[in-house]
C-alpha atoms as a printed R data frame, in Angstrom:
    type eleno elety resid chain resno      x       y       z
1   ATOM     1    CA   MET     A     1 39.275 -43.383   1.903
2   ATOM     2    CA   ASP     A     2 39.372 -41.082  -0.954
3   ATOM     3    CA   PHE     A     3 40.494 -42.468  -4.481
4   ATOM     4    CA   GLY     A     4 42.413 -40.778  -7.246
5   ATOM     5    CA   LEU     A     5 43.524 -41.537 -10.800
6   ATOM     6    CA   VAL     A     6 46.900 -40.684 -12.136
7   ATOM     7    CA   LEU     A     7 47.389 -40.245 -15.803
8   ATOM     8    CA   GLN     A     8 50.319 -39.053 -18.085
9   ATOM     9    CA   THR     A     9 49.274 -36.136 -20.362
10  ATOM    10    CA   ASP     A    10 49.774 -38.003 -23.615
11  ATOM    11    CA   PRO     A    11 47.991 -36.625 -26.625
12  ATOM    12    CA   PRO     A    12 45.141 -36.663 -27.438
13  ATOM    13    CA   ALA     A    13 44.152 -34.821 -24.322
14  ATOM    14    CA   SER     A    14 40.686 -35.628 -24.989
15  ATOM    15    CA   ARG     A    15 41.346 -39.320 -23.886
16  ATOM    16    CA   VAL     A    16 42.721 -37.914 -20.535
17  ATOM    17    CA   VAL     A    17 39.441 -35.928 -20.038
18  ATOM    18    CA   SER     A    18 37.577 -39.044 -21.020
19  ATOM    19    CA   LEU     A    19 39.406 -41.371 -18.267
20  ATOM    20    CA   MET     A    20 38.954 -38.686 -15.694
21  ATOM    21    CA   LYS     A    21 35.218 -38.410 -16.451
22  ATOM    22    CA   ARG     A    22 35.055 -42.129 -16.184
23  ATOM    23    CA   ALA     A    23 36.910 -42.201 -12.937
24  ATOM    24    CA   GLU     A    24 34.496 -39.670 -11.442
25  ATOM    25    CA   ARG     A    25 31.462 -41.689 -12.457
26  ATOM    26    CA   ASN     A    26 33.156 -44.649 -10.632
27  ATOM    27    CA   GLY     A    27 33.571 -43.024  -7.392
28  ATOM    28    CA   PHE     A    28 37.074 -41.445  -7.748
29  ATOM    29    CA   SER     A    29 37.369 -37.906  -6.388
30  ATOM    30    CA   TYR     A    30 40.884 -36.918  -7.389
31  ATOM    31    CA   GLY     A    31 42.445 -36.732 -10.852
32  ATOM    32    CA   TRP     A    32 46.195 -36.317 -10.998
33  ATOM    33    CA   THR     A    33 48.629 -35.987 -13.901
34  ATOM    34    CA   PHE     A    34 52.447 -36.038 -14.440
35  ATOM    35    CA   ASP     A    35 54.027 -32.735 -14.846
36  ATOM    36    CA   SER     A    36 57.027 -32.817 -17.017
37  ATOM    37    CA   ALA     A    37 56.984 -30.215 -19.825
38  ATOM    38    CA   VAL     A    38 59.384 -31.823 -22.303
39  ATOM    39    CA   LEU     A    39 57.833 -35.376 -21.952
40  ATOM    40    CA   TRP     A    40 54.145 -34.755 -21.892
41  ATOM    41    CA   GLN     A    41 51.688 -32.062 -22.809
42  ATOM    42    CA   GLU     A    42 50.981 -28.962 -20.537
43  ATOM    43    CA   PRO     A    43 48.700 -30.445 -17.816
44  ATOM    44    CA   PHE     A    44 47.086 -27.131 -16.659
45  ATOM    45    CA   VAL     A    45 45.596 -26.720 -19.916
46  ATOM    46    CA   ILE     A    46 44.009 -30.136 -19.663
47  ATOM    47    CA   TYR     A    47 42.876 -29.493 -16.153
48  ATOM    48    CA   SER     A    48 40.771 -26.604 -17.187
49  ATOM    49    CA   GLN     A    49 38.990 -29.195 -19.592
50  ATOM    50    CA   ILE     A    50 38.743 -31.810 -16.902
51  ATOM    51    CA   LEU     A    51 37.193 -29.560 -14.406
52  ATOM    52    CA   ALA     A    52 34.644 -28.219 -17.020
53  ATOM    53    CA   ASN     A    53 33.549 -32.012 -17.909
54  ATOM    54    CA   THR     A    54 33.372 -33.077 -14.258
55  ATOM    55    CA   ALA     A    55 31.277 -31.894 -11.188
56  ATOM    56    CA   LYS     A    56 33.265 -32.515  -8.005
57  ATOM    57    CA   LEU     A    57 36.826 -33.940  -9.190
58  ATOM    58    CA   THR     A    58 39.848 -32.262  -7.573
59  ATOM    59    CA   VAL     A    59 42.729 -32.107  -9.824
60  ATOM    60    CA   GLY     A    60 46.441 -31.428  -9.600
61  ATOM    61    CA   PRO     A    61 49.999 -32.480 -10.531
62  ATOM    62    CA   MET     A    62 51.783 -35.476  -9.047
63  ATOM    63    CA   VAL     A    63 54.113 -33.678  -8.994
64  ATOM    64    CA   THR     A    64 55.078 -30.151 -10.210
65  ATOM    65    CA   ASN     A    65 58.285 -28.461  -8.774
66  ATOM    66    CA   PRO     A    66 59.617 -25.069  -8.081
67  ATOM    67    CA   GLY     A    67 62.199 -24.908 -10.811
68  ATOM    68    CA   THR     A    68 60.329 -25.180 -14.209
69  ATOM    69    CA   ARG     A    69 57.748 -22.408 -13.438
70  ATOM    70    CA   THR     A    70 58.243 -19.057 -11.503
71  ATOM    71    CA   TRP     A    71 56.400 -19.623  -8.170
72  ATOM    72    CA   GLU     A    72 53.926 -16.608  -8.873
73  ATOM    73    CA   VAL     A    73 52.896 -18.221 -12.249
74  ATOM    74    CA   THR     A    74 52.152 -21.545 -10.593
75  ATOM    75    CA   ALA     A    75 50.099 -19.879  -7.946
76  ATOM    76    CA   SER     A    76 48.323 -17.765 -10.353
77  ATOM    77    CA   THR     A    77 47.423 -20.828 -12.509
78  ATOM    78    CA   PHE     A    78 45.955 -22.735  -9.619
79  ATOM    79    CA   ALA     A    79 44.192 -19.688  -8.379
80  ATOM    80    CA   THR     A    80 42.678 -18.964 -11.898
81  ATOM    81    CA   LEU     A    81 41.363 -22.597 -12.020
82  ATOM    82    CA   ASN     A    82 39.829 -22.356  -8.519
83  ATOM    83    CA   ASP     A    83 38.040 -18.955  -9.473
84  ATOM    84    CA   MET     A    84 36.708 -20.673 -12.469
85  ATOM    85    CA   PHE     A    85 35.583 -23.768 -11.063
86  ATOM    86    CA   GLY     A    86 35.507 -23.382  -7.335
87  ATOM    87    CA   ASN     A    87 38.298 -24.769  -4.880
88  ATOM    88    CA   ARG     A    88 39.065 -28.048  -6.923
89  ATOM    89    CA   THR     A    89 42.868 -28.082  -7.112
90  ATOM    90    CA   VAL     A    90 45.633 -29.406  -5.111
91  ATOM    91    CA   CYS     A    91 49.351 -28.469  -5.621
92  ATOM    92    CA   GLY     A    92 51.379 -31.547  -5.424
93  ATOM    93    CA   ILE     A    93 55.059 -30.495  -5.495
94  ATOM    94    CA   GLY     A    94 58.433 -32.309  -5.355
95  ATOM    95    CA   ARG     A    95 61.991 -31.995  -6.363
96  ATOM    96    CA   GLY     A    96 61.274 -32.530 -10.060
97  ATOM    97    CA   ASP     A    97 62.914 -35.599 -11.181
98  ATOM    98    CA   SER     A    98 62.149 -36.062 -14.657
99  ATOM    99    CA   ALA     A    99 61.044 -32.567 -15.328
100 ATOM   100    CA   MET     A   100 64.373 -30.911 -14.521
101 ATOM   101    CA   ARG     A   101 66.742 -33.815 -15.613
102 ATOM   102    CA   VAL     A   102 65.234 -34.043 -19.096
103 ATOM   103    CA   ALA     A   103 65.780 -30.196 -19.431
104 ATOM   104    CA   GLY     A   104 69.477 -30.703 -18.327
105 ATOM   105    CA   ARG     A   105 68.944 -29.297 -14.741
106 ATOM   106    CA   LYS     A   106 69.447 -30.894 -11.289
107 ATOM   107    CA   PRO     A   107 66.382 -31.662  -9.107
108 ATOM   108    CA   ASN     A   108 65.434 -28.916  -6.661
109 ATOM   109    CA   THR     A   109 66.924 -28.721  -3.107
110 ATOM   110    CA   LEU     A   110 64.599 -29.121  -0.031
111 ATOM   111    CA   ALA     A   111 65.226 -25.454   0.982
112 ATOM   112    CA   ARG     A   112 63.765 -24.212  -2.441
113 ATOM   113    CA   ILE     A   113 60.781 -26.528  -2.294
114 ATOM   114    CA   SER     A   114 60.196 -25.055   1.456
115 ATOM   115    CA   GLU     A   115 60.267 -21.494  -0.022
116 ATOM   116    CA   ALA     A   116 58.141 -22.407  -2.961
117 ATOM   117    CA   MET     A   117 55.527 -24.094  -0.794
118 ATOM   118    CA   LYS     A   118 54.914 -21.011   1.420
119 ATOM   119    CA   VAL     A   119 54.896 -18.502  -1.706
120 ATOM   120    CA   ILE     A   120 52.473 -20.770  -3.762
121 ATOM   121    CA   ARG     A   121 50.052 -21.397  -0.864
122 ATOM   122    CA   ALA     A   122 49.851 -17.844   0.381
123 ATOM   123    CA   LEU     A   123 49.391 -16.405  -3.212
124 ATOM   124    CA   GLY     A   124 46.681 -19.060  -3.833
125 ATOM   125    CA   ARG     A   125 44.650 -18.140  -1.117
126 ATOM   126    CA   GLY     A   126 44.777 -14.381  -1.711
127 ATOM   127    CA   ASP     A   127 47.622 -13.702   0.822
128 ATOM   128    CA   GLU     A   128 50.793 -11.638   0.351
129 ATOM   129    CA   ALA     A   129 54.003 -13.355  -0.505
130 ATOM   130    CA   ASP     A   130 57.521 -12.369  -0.799
131 ATOM   131    CA   LEU     A   131 59.310 -13.145  -3.973
132 ATOM   132    CA   GLY     A   132 62.964 -12.481  -2.793
133 ATOM   133    CA   GLY     A   133 62.458  -8.797  -1.791
134 ATOM   134    CA   THR     A   134 59.229  -7.830  -3.738
135 ATOM   135    CA   VAL     A   135 55.908  -8.544  -1.874
136 ATOM   136    CA   VAL     A   136 53.037  -9.322  -4.091
137 ATOM   137    CA   ARG     A   137 49.330 -10.429  -3.915
138 ATOM   138    CA   PHE     A   138 46.760 -11.150  -6.444
139 ATOM   139    CA   PRO     A   139 44.256  -8.447  -6.120
140 ATOM   140    CA   TRP     A   140 41.654 -10.501  -8.217
141 ATOM   141    CA   ILE     A   141 41.284 -13.395  -5.735
142 ATOM   142    CA   ARG     A   142 37.835 -13.514  -3.829
143 ATOM   143    CA   PRO     A   143 37.547 -14.419  -0.254
144 ATOM   144    CA   GLY     A   144 37.434 -18.151   0.637
145 ATOM   145    CA   ALA     A   145 40.076 -19.165  -2.057
146 ATOM   146    CA   GLU     A   146 41.989 -22.202  -0.866
147 ATOM   147    CA   LEU     A   147 45.246 -24.012  -2.294
148 ATOM   148    CA   PRO     A   148 46.449 -27.091  -0.256
149 ATOM   149    CA   VAL     A   149 50.180 -27.963  -1.092
150 ATOM   150    CA   TRP     A   150 51.021 -31.701  -0.851
151 ATOM   151    CA   MET     A   151 54.701 -32.758  -0.782
152 ATOM   152    CA   ALA     A   152 56.215 -35.884  -2.198
153 ATOM   153    CA   ALA     A   153 59.021 -37.407  -0.084
154 ATOM   154    CA   TYR     A   154 61.057 -40.413   0.788
155 ATOM   155    CA   GLY     A   155 64.149 -39.425   2.551
156 ATOM   156    CA   PRO     A   156 64.437 -38.498   6.285
157 ATOM   157    CA   LYS     A   157 64.739 -34.595   5.702
158 ATOM   158    CA   ALA     A   158 62.060 -34.671   3.272
159 ATOM   159    CA   LEU     A   159 59.656 -36.574   5.416
160 ATOM   160    CA   LYS     A   160 60.484 -34.242   8.420
161 ATOM   161    CA   MET     A   161 59.847 -31.032   6.248
162 ATOM   162    CA   THR     A   162 56.509 -32.631   4.932
163 ATOM   163    CA   GLY     A   163 55.329 -32.980   8.578
164 ATOM   164    CA   GLU     A   164 56.461 -29.524   9.443
165 ATOM   165    CA   GLU     A   165 55.325 -27.753   6.368
166 ATOM   166    CA   ALA     A   166 53.001 -29.450   3.920
167 ATOM   167    CA   ASP     A   167 49.384 -29.835   3.978
168 ATOM   168    CA   GLY     A   168 49.600 -33.345   2.522
169 ATOM   169    CA   PHE     A   169 52.112 -36.115   2.114
170 ATOM   170    CA   ILE     A   170 52.357 -37.979  -1.265
171 ATOM   171    CA   LEU     A   171 54.126 -41.471  -0.893
172 ATOM   172    CA   GLN     A   172 54.588 -43.061  -4.240
173 ATOM   173    CA   LEU     A   173 54.611 -46.866  -3.250
174 ATOM   174    CA   SER     A   174 52.221 -49.047  -1.395
175 ATOM   175    CA   ASP     A   175 54.430 -51.107   0.666
176 ATOM   176    CA   LEU     A   176 52.986 -51.724   3.886
177 ATOM   177    CA   TYR     A   177 56.059 -51.583   5.949
178 ATOM   178    CA   LEU     A   178 57.417 -48.478   4.272
179 ATOM   179    CA   THR     A   179 54.057 -46.788   4.304
180 ATOM   180    CA   GLU     A   180 53.975 -47.303   8.019
181 ATOM   181    CA   TYR     A   181 57.479 -46.115   8.621
182 ATOM   182    CA   MET     A   182 57.097 -42.987   6.549
183 ATOM   183    CA   VAL     A   183 53.663 -41.943   7.778
184 ATOM   184    CA   LYS     A   184 54.931 -42.179  11.235
185 ATOM   185    CA   ALA     A   185 57.983 -40.089  10.330
186 ATOM   186    CA   VAL     A   186 55.689 -37.435   8.857
187 ATOM   187    CA   LYS     A   187 53.319 -37.472  11.730
188 ATOM   188    CA   ASP     A   188 55.951 -37.296  14.451
189 ATOM   189    CA   ALA     A   189 57.467 -34.318  12.595
190 ATOM   190    CA   ALA     A   190 53.953 -32.617  12.646
191 ATOM   191    CA   VAL     A   191 53.740 -33.191  16.473
192 ATOM   192    CA   ALA     A   192 57.193 -31.959  17.062
193 ATOM   193    CA   ALA     A   193 56.375 -28.748  15.048
194 ATOM   194    CA   GLY     A   194 53.436 -28.250  17.207
195 ATOM   195    CA   ARG     A   195 50.822 -29.222  14.485
196 ATOM   196    CA   ASP     A   196 48.018 -31.418  14.722
197 ATOM   197    CA   PRO     A   197 49.332 -34.690  12.642
198 ATOM   198    CA   SER     A   198 45.588 -35.228  11.425
199 ATOM   199    CA   GLU     A   199 45.807 -31.930   9.386
200 ATOM   200    CA   VAL     A   200 48.556 -33.550   7.222
201 ATOM   201    CA   THR     A   201 46.541 -35.652   4.555
202 ATOM   202    CA   ILE     A   202 48.271 -38.953   3.607
203 ATOM   203    CA   CYS     A   203 48.136 -39.976  -0.128
204 ATOM   204    CA   VAL     A   204 49.597 -43.359  -1.334
205 ATOM   205    CA   ALA     A   205 50.043 -43.519  -5.028
206 ATOM   206    CA   ALA     A   206 50.901 -46.642  -6.909
207 ATOM   207    CA   PRO     A   207 50.000 -48.589  -9.900
208 ATOM   208    CA   ALA     A   208 46.925 -50.950  -9.721
209 ATOM   209    CA   TYR     A   209 46.072 -53.910 -11.865
210 ATOM   210    CA   VAL     A   210 43.005 -56.047 -11.304
211 ATOM   211    CA   THR     A   211 43.269 -59.565 -12.504
212 ATOM   212    CA   ALA     A   212 40.454 -61.958 -13.404
213 ATOM   213    CA   ASP     A   213 42.206 -64.487 -11.024
214 ATOM   214    CA   ASP     A   214 45.449 -65.350  -9.336
215 ATOM   215    CA   SER     A   215 46.855 -67.630 -11.779
216 ATOM   216    CA   PRO     A   216 50.514 -67.415 -12.444
217 ATOM   217    CA   GLU     A   217 49.906 -66.246 -15.970
218 ATOM   218    CA   ALA     A   218 47.656 -63.493 -14.878
219 ATOM   219    CA   LEU     A   219 49.818 -62.408 -12.136
220 ATOM   220    CA   ALA     A   220 52.861 -62.381 -14.404
221 ATOM   221    CA   HIS     A   221 51.178 -60.188 -17.046
222 ATOM   222    CA   ALA     A   222 50.183 -57.752 -14.263
223 ATOM   223    CA   ARG     A   223 53.592 -57.598 -12.766
224 ATOM   224    CA   ASP     A   224 55.071 -57.062 -16.334
225 ATOM   225    CA   GLN     A   225 52.478 -54.138 -16.913
226 ATOM   226    CA   CYS     A   226 53.568 -52.389 -13.533
227 ATOM   227    CA   ARG     A   227 57.275 -53.114 -13.450
228 ATOM   228    CA   TRP     A   228 57.948 -49.560 -14.811
229 ATOM   229    CA   PHE     A   229 57.087 -48.316 -11.311
230 ATOM   230    CA   GLY     A   230 60.028 -49.825  -9.653
231 ATOM   231    CA   GLY     A   231 62.346 -48.108 -12.045
232 ATOM   232    CA   MET     A   232 60.813 -44.721 -11.453
233 ATOM   233    CA   VAL     A   233 60.940 -45.164  -7.757
234 ATOM   234    CA   GLY     A   234 64.580 -46.253  -8.162
235 ATOM   235    CA   ASN     A   235 65.466 -42.810  -9.533
236 ATOM   236    CA   HIS     A   236 64.579 -41.403  -6.165
237 ATOM   237    CA   VAL     A   237 66.074 -44.118  -4.246
238 ATOM   238    CA   ALA     A   238 69.438 -43.765  -6.218
239 ATOM   239    CA   ASP     A   239 69.682 -40.067  -5.167
240 ATOM   240    CA   LEU     A   240 69.071 -41.210  -1.448
241 ATOM   241    CA   VAL     A   241 71.804 -43.923  -1.514
242 ATOM   242    CA   ALA     A   242 74.059 -41.363  -3.127
243 ATOM   243    CA   LYS     A   243 73.432 -39.011  -0.206
244 ATOM   244    CA   TYR     A   244 73.158 -41.163   2.741
245 ATOM   245    CA   GLY     A   245 75.183 -44.266   1.583
246 ATOM   246    CA   GLU     A   246 74.018 -47.980   1.806
247 ATOM   247    CA   HIS     A   247 72.779 -49.452   5.096
248 ATOM   248    CA   SER     A   248 73.043 -45.871   6.650
249 ATOM   249    CA   GLY     A   249 70.218 -46.436   9.045
250 ATOM   250    CA   GLN     A   250 68.812 -43.242   7.843
251 ATOM   251    CA   VAL     A   251 66.843 -44.918   4.882
252 ATOM   252    CA   PRO     A   252 65.358 -48.315   5.310
253 ATOM   253    CA   ASP     A   253 66.871 -51.173   3.505
254 ATOM   254    CA   GLU     A   254 63.611 -52.330   2.431
255 ATOM   255    CA   LEU     A   255 63.545 -49.232   0.255
256 ATOM   256    CA   THR     A   256 67.188 -49.284  -1.173
257 ATOM   257    CA   ASP     A   257 68.284 -52.810  -1.430
258 ATOM   258    CA   TYR     A   258 66.499 -53.481  -4.819
259 ATOM   259    CA   ILE     A   259 68.485 -50.924  -6.855
260 ATOM   260    CA   LYS     A   260 71.851 -52.804  -6.656
261 ATOM   261    CA   ALA     A   261 71.430 -54.160 -10.062
262 ATOM   262    CA   ARG     A   262 70.346 -50.851 -11.553
263 ATOM   263    CA   GLU     A   263 72.452 -49.642 -14.242
264 ATOM   264    CA   GLY     A   264 71.007 -46.379 -15.828
265 ATOM   265    CA   TYR     A   265 67.697 -44.788 -16.914
266 ATOM   266    CA   ASP     A   266 66.234 -43.479 -19.888
267 ATOM   267    CA   TYR     A   267 63.715 -40.843 -19.401
268 ATOM   268    CA   SER     A   268 62.122 -41.263 -22.847
269 ATOM   269    CA   HIS     A   269 60.561 -44.412 -21.530
270 ATOM   270    CA   HIS     A   270 59.505 -42.638 -18.093
271 ATOM   271    CA   GLY     A   271 56.361 -44.219 -16.614
272 ATOM   272    CA   ARG     A   272 55.802 -46.544 -19.616
273 ATOM   273    CA   SER     A   273 54.894 -50.299 -19.077
274 ATOM   274    CA   ASP     A   274 57.422 -51.063 -21.901
275 ATOM   275    CA   ASN     A   275 60.220 -49.477 -20.176
276 ATOM   276    CA   PRO     A   276 63.441 -51.466 -21.136
277 ATOM   277    CA   ASP     A   277 65.415 -49.923 -17.995
278 ATOM   278    CA   THR     A   278 63.330 -51.795 -15.305
279 ATOM   279    CA   GLU     A   279 64.416 -55.367 -15.756
280 ATOM   280    CA   PHE     A   280 66.397 -55.158 -12.279
281 ATOM   281    CA   VAL     A   281 63.121 -54.682 -10.577
282 ATOM   282    CA   PRO     A   282 62.247 -58.125  -9.196
283 ATOM   283    CA   ASP     A   283 58.670 -59.489  -8.953
284 ATOM   284    CA   GLU     A   284 58.903 -59.091  -5.113
285 ATOM   285    CA   ILE     A   285 59.188 -55.321  -5.380
286 ATOM   286    CA   VAL     A   286 56.430 -54.975  -7.786
287 ATOM   287    CA   ASP     A   287 54.030 -57.017  -5.465
288 ATOM   288    CA   ARG     A   288 55.220 -54.826  -2.599
289 ATOM   289    CA   PHE     A   289 55.190 -51.321  -4.299
290 ATOM   290    CA   CYS     A   290 52.046 -52.014  -6.367
291 ATOM   291    CA   VAL     A   291 48.683 -53.394  -5.902
292 ATOM   292    CA   ILE     A   292 47.992 -56.429  -8.208
293 ATOM   293    CA   GLY     A   293 45.737 -59.473  -8.323
294 ATOM   294    CA   PRO     A   294 42.017 -60.270  -8.206
295 ATOM   295    CA   ALA     A   295 39.867 -57.384  -6.521
296 ATOM   296    CA   GLU     A   296 39.691 -59.023  -3.325
297 ATOM   297    CA   LYS     A   297 43.475 -58.644  -3.015
298 ATOM   298    CA   HIS     A   298 43.070 -54.936  -3.651
299 ATOM   299    CA   ILE     A   299 40.438 -54.556  -1.087
300 ATOM   300    CA   GLU     A   300 42.715 -56.474   1.425
301 ATOM   301    CA   LYS     A   301 45.710 -54.064   0.864
302 ATOM   302    CA   LEU     A   302 43.745 -51.001   0.738
303 ATOM   303    CA   THR     A   303 42.033 -51.676   3.794
304 ATOM   304    CA   ALA     A   304 45.402 -52.333   5.707
305 ATOM   305    CA   LEU     A   305 46.791 -48.957   4.033
306 ATOM   306    CA   ARG     A   306 43.430 -47.042   5.419
307 ATOM   307    CA   GLU     A   307 44.293 -48.581   8.942
308 ATOM   308    CA   LEU     A   308 47.943 -47.135   8.661
309 ATOM   309    CA   GLY     A   309 46.268 -43.759   8.296
310 ATOM   310    CA   VAL     A   310 46.159 -43.442   4.501
311 ATOM   311    CA   ASP     A   311 43.442 -41.079   3.533
312 ATOM   312    CA   GLN     A   312 43.622 -41.305  -0.220
313 ATOM   313    CA   PHE     A   313 44.881 -44.082  -2.741
314 ATOM   314    CA   ALA     A   314 45.941 -42.739  -6.105
315 ATOM   315    CA   VAL     A   315 45.814 -45.456  -8.955
316 ATOM   316    CA   TYR     A   316 48.735 -45.028 -11.527
317 ATOM   317    CA   ASP     A   317 46.771 -46.178 -14.574
318 ATOM   318    CA   MET     A   318 49.543 -46.648 -17.085
319 ATOM   319    CA   HIS     A   319 49.114 -50.031 -18.442
320 ATOM   320    CA   ASP     A   320 46.973 -51.906 -20.941
321 ATOM   321    CA   ALA     A   321 43.801 -52.127 -18.825
322 ATOM   322    CA   GLN     A   322 43.205 -48.492 -17.998
323 ATOM   323    CA   GLU     A   323 39.255 -48.655 -18.621
324 ATOM   324    CA   ALA     A   324 38.928 -51.901 -16.836
325 ATOM   325    CA   THR     A   325 40.751 -50.770 -13.808
326 ATOM   326    CA   ILE     A   326 38.824 -47.779 -13.576
327 ATOM   327    CA   ASP     A   327 35.577 -49.800 -13.669
328 ATOM   328    CA   ALA     A   328 36.702 -52.695 -11.380
329 ATOM   329    CA   TYR     A   329 37.525 -50.163  -8.769
330 ATOM   330    CA   GLY     A   330 34.260 -48.524  -9.167
331 ATOM   331    CA   ALA     A   331 32.238 -51.589  -9.149
332 ATOM   332    CA   THR     A   332 33.851 -53.621  -6.511
333 ATOM   333    CA   VAL     A   333 37.013 -52.189  -4.975
334 ATOM   334    CA   ILE     A   334 35.965 -48.690  -3.670
335 ATOM   335    CA   PRO     A   335 32.639 -49.724  -2.349
336 ATOM   336    CA   ALA     A   336 34.099 -52.491  -0.344
337 ATOM   337    CA   VAL     A   337 37.056 -50.585   1.000
338 ATOM   338    CA   ASN     A   338 34.510 -47.794   2.012
339 ATOM   339    CA   ALA     A   339 31.851 -50.043   3.354
């Protein structure tokens, strides 16, 4: 199993670079960041520094979207980084929850994501792409260029499209039941589309907090540091409930039931451990969606995820123990899971 580190691009950028270097030293092979232009600093500028200061780390956004940048600019940015540092980028893409809403726009449609994925992937590897009537190709790309595009999804239509079209699937939660359910949906869609399901890389991303023991006090603190994640996922879940309704059978109740007490969301606290809009998230959801507890609990859950077909676990490292989590994974968790 590969391991990734997910950070927000808060200033100073030098700290983001430093944490990514630390992650690579500890056995992580991917470095991800948020991509929301109003809330955080520009990630692609910082990627160039991460790549320059690491040897093998693959970097990318979790996730960009097809609405805040024109598609040829997105592709050119990835392709430039790959030309400078080798094929060491991956394009995570989604609807653009915070990036679009903070700028006063609606998240992108699946149809738009589908079109963008095709264009960005083609241009990033040096092929021609149609930009709505104008066919273009980057003349400067050298042979061998690659740009995998991984799609973030929760709902049935998005999962189906991921299996049909994407190079990878990003699932932002680590609940075992929901992971099994959604990985099956993606792989079944790949098979139905005539694809080899093993060609779709499966990435589960969730907060991880390693505690010294499993005392009630230690677990309570870890839960409070990770509760923000249930609020962030709740934004996507609320959209699904609005689209499909409650108990529709199209979206598992295990994903939607917990947002009944959700009252709103302030994006100024997006992804923050002190987010005041996540009090509705119960401990049970934190335990299911995140990975918390002593190192052996992490090893147990990640081993189970690997057995469900997960190829990468990406650690959301937004809490008060960033370095300690990276080091604990490097010293204990990663070696044990990959033994």
